[in-house]
Amino acid sequence: MDENRSPLITAENISRTFRSAKKESGFRGTVKLLFRPQYQVAEALKKINFSIMPGSFVGLIGANGAGKTTLLKILSGLIPPTTGQARVLGFEPFSRTKEFRKQIALVMGQKAQLWWDLPALDAFDLIRAIYEIPSSIYKKRLDLLTDLLDVQAHLGTQIRRLSLGERMKMEIIGALLHWPKVVFLDEPTIGLDVLAAHKLRKFLLEFNRIEKATIILTSHNMEDIERLCPRILILRSGELIYDGPPARLTEKGVRRLRVRLIETPTITELSQASGVAVDDIRKGDGEEIGREHSESDAFYFSVKHEEVVRVLESLLKRFRIVDMGLEEESLERVIHRIYEGKI
C-alpha cells in the first residue's frame, strides 16, 4: 500500500482523565487531605476519533479547557491516553522511542524550549549535536530557516534579549532543524504583533508546502486557522464535535443581518418583533465578535439565509429602517456560537 495513502496520525477512542485531590478550607481540611484524601476525576478527552494524512495542515480549536493541549501532549508522547490508542508515524507516542522523537517536533507558544542565556546560534549548534545532524546539512537548513523567517541579524543575540516575536521564530527554527515529519504547534502566534504573526504564518505555509511536513496547529486566533488550515477539528468539553473544512461552517445557513433604525428599541423588543432569539441579536459597540469595527447604532441579527426577508418584513411592521446590510457570519463568530453550545 502507498504510504502516502495511509494515515500518518490516527486516534482511536482516545479518552483522558485526570485525578486530583479535593481540599476543604482551613486547617482541618489540610489535615484531612494528608490522612484521608478524597479525589475528584475530570474528563479532559472523551472517545476522540480521527485520522490525518501525510502533508496535512490541520487546525485544532476549542475554548480554554476543551482538551486541545491534552490531545497534543498525547500525540507527541508526553502523556498516555487513559483509554484508546494513538498512532503517529506508526509508533505508539508514549513509548517515546528515539526513532519517534527524531521525527516529530512540539512547539508551545507559552513555554520556552531554547536555552535563554545562550545566543540563538549556540542554542542551534547544541540541537545539531543532540540530533546528530551532519554539519553540511545543518548549515543548509539553518540558512533556509533563518532566511524564511528573516532573523539572520539576531543569531548572535541571547534568546532572553530578543523580542517575543523574534524569540518565537527562534523556537520554531530550533524545533525544525532536525526536519521533523510531524510538527505540533500550540498557540505559536500568541502575543505576537500583526507583522510577526503574518511572517510566521507565511513561513509555516511554505514549510508545509515545500517539505510536505504534517502540521497540527492550535490557536484562538481565527486568522491563523482561516489562512493556514484547510481542515479543522473542534473540541468542546473534551468531545470532538466537528471535523472538516472551516469554510463549511460559514458558507451556508446563518447570515449576519445589519440593521439601523430610527427608533432605539431594546434587544427584547427586537426579539419579540422579529422572532429572532435574544441571544442571536447584538448591539454594535465597537467590540463585535468577528468584526474589527461595528457601527455603534446598528443591530446585528444572526439568521438563516431563508429567514432574512421574513425578519425584515416583521421589523418593518414595528420600526423604521434607515440602513441595512447582509453578510456571511465570520468564522470567529460561528466558532463563538459553537463554544456557547448554540450550534
Short mmCIF file of C-alpha atoms in Angstrom, two decimals:
data_model
loop_
_atom_site.label_atom_id
_atom_site.label_comp_id
_atom_site.label_asym_id
_atom_site.label_seq_id
_atom_site.Cartn_x
_atom_site.Cartn_y
_atom_site.Cartn_z
CA MET A 1 0.00 0.00 0.00
CA ASP A 2 1.23 3.51 -0.87
CA GLU A 3 2.29 5.08 2.43
CA ASN A 4 1.09 8.48 1.19
CA ARG A 5 -2.42 6.98 1.07
CA SER A 6 -2.19 5.71 4.63
CA PRO A 7 -2.94 7.97 7.63
CA LEU A 8 0.15 9.35 9.32
CA ILE A 9 -1.72 10.05 12.56
CA THR A 10 -4.66 8.12 13.98
CA ALA A 11 -6.67 8.49 17.17
CA GLU A 12 -8.96 5.62 18.15
CA ASN A 13 -11.39 6.19 21.02
CA ILE A 14 -8.88 8.31 22.92
CA SER A 15 -10.01 9.36 26.39
CA ARG A 16 -8.01 11.04 29.11
CA THR A 17 -8.99 11.60 32.72
CA PHE A 18 -7.11 13.43 35.47
CA ARG A 19 -7.46 12.73 39.18
CA SER A 20 -6.87 15.49 41.70
CA ALA A 21 -7.25 15.71 45.46
CA LYS A 22 -10.07 17.80 46.91
CA LYS A 23 -9.13 20.10 49.78
CA GLU A 24 -11.58 21.61 52.21
CA SER A 25 -10.87 25.05 53.63
CA GLY A 26 -8.96 25.65 56.84
CA PHE A 27 -6.52 23.65 58.95
CA ARG A 28 -8.94 20.77 59.31
CA GLY A 29 -9.11 20.45 55.55
CA THR A 30 -5.32 20.33 55.35
CA VAL A 31 -5.13 17.53 57.93
CA LYS A 32 -7.87 15.59 56.15
CA LEU A 33 -6.01 15.98 52.86
CA LEU A 34 -2.88 14.45 54.42
CA PHE A 35 -4.50 11.45 56.15
CA ARG A 36 -7.82 10.84 54.38
CA PRO A 37 -7.62 12.43 50.95
CA GLN A 38 -10.63 12.45 48.67
CA TYR A 39 -10.25 12.68 44.93
CA GLN A 40 -12.20 14.09 42.04
CA VAL A 41 -11.89 12.95 38.42
CA ALA A 42 -12.07 15.28 35.42
CA GLU A 43 -12.52 14.06 31.85
CA ALA A 44 -10.26 16.06 29.55
CA LEU A 45 -10.95 13.97 26.41
CA LYS A 46 -13.87 11.68 25.60
CA LYS A 47 -13.52 8.98 22.91
CA ILE A 48 -11.76 11.05 20.26
CA ASN A 49 -11.51 9.51 16.77
CA PHE A 50 -9.82 10.94 13.66
CA SER A 51 -7.05 10.25 11.14
CA ILE A 52 -4.67 12.64 9.38
CA MET A 53 -2.94 12.03 6.07
CA PRO A 54 0.72 12.93 5.33
CA GLY A 55 1.33 16.56 4.39
CA SER A 56 -1.88 17.83 6.01
CA PHE A 57 -2.21 21.18 7.82
CA VAL A 58 -4.90 20.74 10.47
CA GLY A 59 -6.28 23.27 12.94
CA LEU A 60 -7.26 22.09 16.42
CA ILE A 61 -9.54 24.58 18.12
CA GLY A 62 -11.72 24.86 21.18
CA ALA A 63 -12.37 27.07 24.18
CA ASN A 64 -10.00 27.05 27.16
CA GLY A 65 -10.22 23.67 28.86
CA ALA A 66 -11.66 21.91 25.81
CA GLY A 67 -8.75 19.44 25.69
CA LYS A 68 -6.58 20.79 22.86
CA THR A 69 -3.24 20.81 24.69
CA THR A 70 -4.02 17.46 26.31
CA LEU A 71 -4.56 15.94 22.87
CA LEU A 72 -1.29 17.40 21.57
CA LYS A 73 0.56 16.01 24.60
CA ILE A 74 -0.86 12.55 23.91
CA LEU A 75 0.06 12.68 20.21
CA SER A 76 3.58 13.90 20.98
CA GLY A 77 4.09 11.26 23.68
CA LEU A 78 4.27 13.48 26.77
CA ILE A 79 1.34 11.72 28.43
CA PRO A 80 -0.55 8.48 27.65
CA PRO A 81 -4.26 8.26 26.95
CA THR A 82 -6.33 6.75 29.76
CA THR A 83 -8.15 4.58 27.21
CA GLY A 84 -7.91 4.21 23.46
CA GLN A 85 -4.89 4.28 21.20
CA ALA A 86 -2.90 6.90 19.31
CA ARG A 87 -0.52 6.12 16.45
CA VAL A 88 1.87 8.66 14.96
CA LEU A 89 4.23 7.67 12.15
CA GLY A 90 3.45 4.07 13.00
CA PHE A 91 4.63 4.50 16.61
CA GLU A 92 2.79 4.49 19.91
CA PRO A 93 3.73 8.03 21.03
CA PHE A 94 4.11 7.39 24.77
CA SER A 95 6.74 4.73 24.12
CA ARG A 96 8.98 7.72 23.28
CA THR A 97 11.41 5.72 21.17
CA LYS A 98 14.40 7.54 19.75
CA GLU A 99 13.19 6.90 16.20
CA PHE A 100 9.84 8.51 17.04
CA ARG A 101 11.30 11.57 18.79
CA LYS A 102 13.65 12.29 15.88
CA GLN A 103 10.68 12.64 13.53
CA ILE A 104 8.40 14.98 15.50
CA ALA A 105 8.52 18.49 16.96
CA LEU A 106 6.38 20.17 19.61
CA VAL A 107 6.30 23.96 19.96
CA MET A 108 4.30 25.51 22.79
CA GLY A 109 3.84 29.25 22.42
CA GLN A 110 3.70 29.84 26.17
CA LYS A 111 6.77 27.75 27.09
CA ALA A 112 10.39 28.44 26.16
CA GLN A 113 12.33 25.42 24.96
CA LEU A 114 15.63 27.02 23.99
CA TRP A 115 18.35 27.96 26.49
CA TRP A 116 17.66 31.60 27.38
CA ASP A 117 21.22 32.58 28.30
CA LEU A 118 22.72 31.32 25.04
CA PRO A 119 22.86 33.19 21.75
CA ALA A 120 20.48 31.64 19.26
CA LEU A 121 23.33 30.31 17.11
CA ASP A 122 24.88 28.44 20.06
CA ALA A 123 21.48 27.00 21.01
CA PHE A 124 21.03 25.74 17.45
CA ASP A 125 24.51 24.20 17.47
CA LEU A 126 23.57 22.24 20.60
CA ILE A 127 20.45 20.99 18.84
CA ARG A 128 22.63 19.94 15.88
CA ALA A 129 24.75 17.85 18.23
CA ILE A 130 21.76 16.32 20.02
CA TYR A 131 20.14 15.19 16.76
CA GLU A 132 23.47 14.29 15.16
CA ILE A 133 22.80 16.44 12.09
CA PRO A 134 25.76 16.46 9.65
CA SER A 135 27.40 19.90 9.55
CA SER A 136 26.80 20.49 5.83
CA ILE A 137 23.09 19.61 6.10
CA TYR A 138 22.75 21.66 9.30
CA LYS A 139 24.17 24.77 7.60
CA LYS A 140 21.82 24.46 4.62
CA ARG A 141 18.80 24.02 6.87
CA LEU A 142 19.79 26.88 9.16
CA ASP A 143 20.34 29.20 6.20
CA LEU A 144 16.96 28.27 4.74
CA LEU A 145 15.05 28.67 8.02
CA THR A 146 16.70 31.94 9.06
CA ASP A 147 16.13 33.34 5.58
CA LEU A 148 12.45 32.36 5.51
CA LEU A 149 11.91 33.87 8.98
CA ASP A 150 14.24 36.83 8.39
CA VAL A 151 16.22 36.50 11.63
CA GLN A 152 19.84 36.43 10.37
CA ALA A 153 20.63 39.67 12.21
CA HIS A 154 19.60 38.18 15.59
CA LEU A 155 21.53 34.91 15.59
CA GLY A 156 24.24 36.28 17.88
CA THR A 157 21.79 37.69 20.43
CA GLN A 158 20.94 35.91 23.69
CA ILE A 159 17.48 34.35 23.49
CA ARG A 160 16.26 36.24 26.57
CA ARG A 161 17.17 39.59 24.99
CA LEU A 162 15.01 39.03 21.93
CA SER A 163 11.51 40.40 21.48
CA LEU A 164 8.64 37.95 21.88
CA GLY A 165 8.18 37.73 18.11
CA GLU A 166 11.86 37.07 17.38
CA ARG A 167 12.06 34.59 20.26
CA MET A 168 9.09 32.68 18.87
CA LYS A 169 10.77 32.50 15.48
CA MET A 170 13.90 31.08 17.10
CA GLU A 171 11.78 28.48 18.91
CA ILE A 172 10.30 27.45 15.56
CA ILE A 173 13.76 27.17 13.98
CA GLY A 174 15.06 25.11 16.90
CA ALA A 175 12.10 22.76 16.56
CA LEU A 176 12.56 22.26 12.82
CA LEU A 177 16.33 21.90 12.44
CA HIS A 178 16.08 18.11 12.54
CA TRP A 179 13.47 18.25 9.74
CA PRO A 180 10.55 16.57 11.53
CA LYS A 181 7.83 14.83 9.56
CA VAL A 182 5.17 15.87 12.09
CA VAL A 183 5.00 19.28 13.81
CA PHE A 184 2.69 20.07 16.73
CA LEU A 185 2.18 23.81 17.31
CA ASP A 186 0.36 25.02 20.41
CA GLU A 187 -0.56 28.73 20.10
CA PRO A 188 2.56 29.70 18.08
CA THR A 189 1.35 33.27 17.40
CA ILE A 190 0.25 34.08 20.96
CA GLY A 191 1.46 37.54 21.96
CA LEU A 192 2.88 38.35 18.51
CA ASP A 193 2.19 41.64 16.77
CA VAL A 194 0.38 41.67 13.42
CA LEU A 195 3.56 41.75 11.31
CA ALA A 196 5.34 38.99 13.26
CA ALA A 197 2.24 36.76 13.15
CA HIS A 198 1.91 37.35 9.39
CA LYS A 199 5.54 36.37 8.77
CA LEU A 200 5.23 33.27 10.94
CA ARG A 201 2.06 32.15 9.14
CA LYS A 202 3.74 32.68 5.77
CA PHE A 203 6.72 30.61 6.88
CA LEU A 204 4.56 27.74 8.14
CA LEU A 205 2.69 27.60 4.84
CA GLU A 206 5.98 27.47 2.94
CA PHE A 207 7.42 24.75 5.18
CA ASN A 208 4.27 22.68 4.81
CA ARG A 209 4.25 23.14 1.03
CA ILE A 210 7.96 22.61 0.34
CA GLU A 211 8.81 19.91 2.89
CA LYS A 212 5.39 18.21 2.96
CA ALA A 213 5.50 18.25 6.76
CA THR A 214 2.29 17.31 8.56
CA ILE A 215 1.31 20.14 10.91
CA ILE A 216 -1.30 20.30 13.67
CA LEU A 217 -1.93 23.79 14.98
CA THR A 218 -3.93 25.00 17.97
CA SER A 219 -4.88 28.66 18.10
CA HIS A 220 -7.52 31.01 19.47
CA ASN A 221 -6.71 33.36 16.58
CA MET A 222 -9.19 32.58 13.81
CA GLU A 223 -6.97 34.35 11.28
CA ASP A 224 -4.36 31.64 11.91
CA ILE A 225 -6.99 28.99 11.23
CA GLU A 226 -8.50 30.62 8.14
CA ARG A 227 -5.14 31.34 6.49
CA LEU A 228 -3.39 28.07 7.31
CA CYS A 229 -5.77 25.17 7.82
CA PRO A 230 -7.88 23.50 5.09
CA ARG A 231 -9.25 21.23 7.81
CA ILE A 232 -10.20 21.88 11.42
CA LEU A 233 -11.07 19.74 14.42
CA ILE A 234 -13.28 21.41 17.02
CA LEU A 235 -13.24 20.21 20.61
CA ARG A 236 -15.91 21.15 23.13
CA SER A 237 -15.69 19.88 26.72
CA GLY A 238 -13.38 17.08 25.64
CA GLU A 239 -15.54 15.88 22.73
CA LEU A 240 -14.77 16.15 19.04
CA ILE A 241 -17.83 17.90 17.61
CA TYR A 242 -16.63 18.95 14.15
CA ASP A 243 -14.13 17.60 11.63
CA GLY A 244 -14.00 19.29 8.23
CA PRO A 245 -13.11 22.45 6.30
CA PRO A 246 -13.67 25.79 8.08
CA ALA A 247 -15.47 27.13 5.00
CA ARG A 248 -18.28 24.63 5.57
CA LEU A 249 -19.18 26.42 8.80
CA THR A 250 -19.69 29.78 7.11
CA GLU A 251 -20.70 29.08 3.51
CA LYS A 252 -24.27 28.01 4.27
CA GLY A 253 -27.08 28.71 6.65
CA VAL A 254 -26.53 31.61 9.01
CA ARG A 255 -26.12 35.16 7.72
CA ARG A 256 -25.43 38.35 9.62
CA LEU A 257 -28.11 40.99 9.05
CA ARG A 258 -27.14 44.56 9.96
CA VAL A 259 -29.98 46.98 10.59
CA ARG A 260 -30.02 50.64 11.66
CA LEU A 261 -33.29 52.04 12.95
CA ILE A 262 -34.69 55.47 13.69
CA GLU A 263 -36.04 54.09 16.96
CA THR A 264 -33.87 52.77 19.78
CA PRO A 265 -35.62 49.55 20.90
CA THR A 266 -34.27 47.07 23.41
CA ILE A 267 -32.93 43.68 22.36
CA THR A 268 -36.02 42.09 23.90
CA GLU A 269 -38.34 44.30 21.84
CA LEU A 270 -36.43 43.44 18.67
CA SER A 271 -36.66 39.75 19.51
CA GLN A 272 -40.40 39.97 20.02
CA ALA A 273 -40.89 41.89 16.78
CA SER A 274 -38.61 39.75 14.59
CA GLY A 275 -38.98 36.28 16.08
CA VAL A 276 -35.19 36.04 16.40
CA ALA A 277 -33.87 34.75 19.74
CA VAL A 278 -32.39 37.33 22.12
CA ASP A 279 -29.02 35.55 22.03
CA ASP A 280 -28.90 35.98 18.24
CA ILE A 281 -29.23 39.77 18.33
CA ARG A 282 -26.35 42.07 19.22
CA LYS A 283 -25.97 45.83 19.51
CA GLY A 284 -22.90 47.23 17.77
CA ASP A 285 -20.48 48.61 20.35
CA GLY A 286 -17.07 48.52 18.66
CA GLU A 287 -16.31 45.08 20.11
CA GLU A 288 -18.49 42.94 17.90
CA ILE A 289 -17.02 39.46 17.53
CA GLY A 290 -15.64 38.79 14.08
CA ARG A 291 -15.79 42.45 13.03
CA GLU A 292 -12.99 44.89 13.68
CA HIS A 293 -15.24 47.95 13.75
CA SER A 294 -19.01 47.66 14.21
CA GLU A 295 -21.45 50.54 13.94
CA SER A 296 -22.44 51.54 17.45
CA ASP A 297 -26.04 52.38 16.48
CA ALA A 298 -26.66 49.24 14.42
CA PHE A 299 -28.20 45.95 15.45
CA TYR A 300 -26.85 42.62 14.19
CA PHE A 301 -29.12 39.61 13.69
CA SER A 302 -27.78 36.08 13.19
CA VAL A 303 -30.41 34.48 10.96
CA LYS A 304 -30.67 31.73 8.37
CA HIS A 305 -30.48 32.94 4.79
CA GLU A 306 -34.06 31.94 4.02
CA GLU A 307 -35.30 33.87 7.08
CA VAL A 308 -33.84 37.26 6.10
CA VAL A 309 -36.89 38.52 4.17
CA ARG A 310 -39.32 37.43 6.89
CA VAL A 311 -37.25 39.11 9.62
CA LEU A 312 -37.08 42.37 7.65
CA GLU A 313 -40.83 42.34 6.97
CA SER A 314 -41.50 41.73 10.68
CA LEU A 315 -39.21 44.58 11.70
CA LEU A 316 -40.80 46.99 9.19
CA LYS A 317 -44.17 46.44 10.85
CA ARG A 318 -42.84 47.91 14.10
CA PHE A 319 -39.83 50.09 13.26
CA ARG A 320 -38.41 52.38 10.57
CA ILE A 321 -35.26 51.06 8.93
CA VAL A 322 -32.78 53.66 7.65
CA ASP A 323 -29.99 51.30 6.58
CA MET A 324 -29.33 47.59 6.28
CA GLY A 325 -26.74 45.13 5.03
CA LEU A 326 -26.24 41.39 4.73
CA GLU A 327 -23.02 39.43 5.09
CA GLU A 328 -21.77 35.97 5.94
CA GLU A 329 -21.03 35.40 9.59
CA SER A 330 -17.32 35.39 10.28
CA LEU A 331 -15.67 32.14 11.25
CA GLU A 332 -14.82 33.69 14.61
CA ARG A 333 -18.47 34.43 15.34
CA VAL A 334 -19.58 30.96 14.22
CA ILE A 335 -16.94 29.31 16.41
CA HIS A 336 -18.01 31.50 19.33
CA ARG A 337 -21.59 30.30 18.90
CA ILE A 338 -20.34 26.69 18.80
CA TYR A 339 -18.42 27.21 22.05
CA GLU A 340 -21.59 28.53 23.66
CA GLY A 341 -23.50 25.45 22.53
CA LYS A 342 -25.85 27.43 20.25
CA ILE A 343 -24.81 25.43 17.18
#
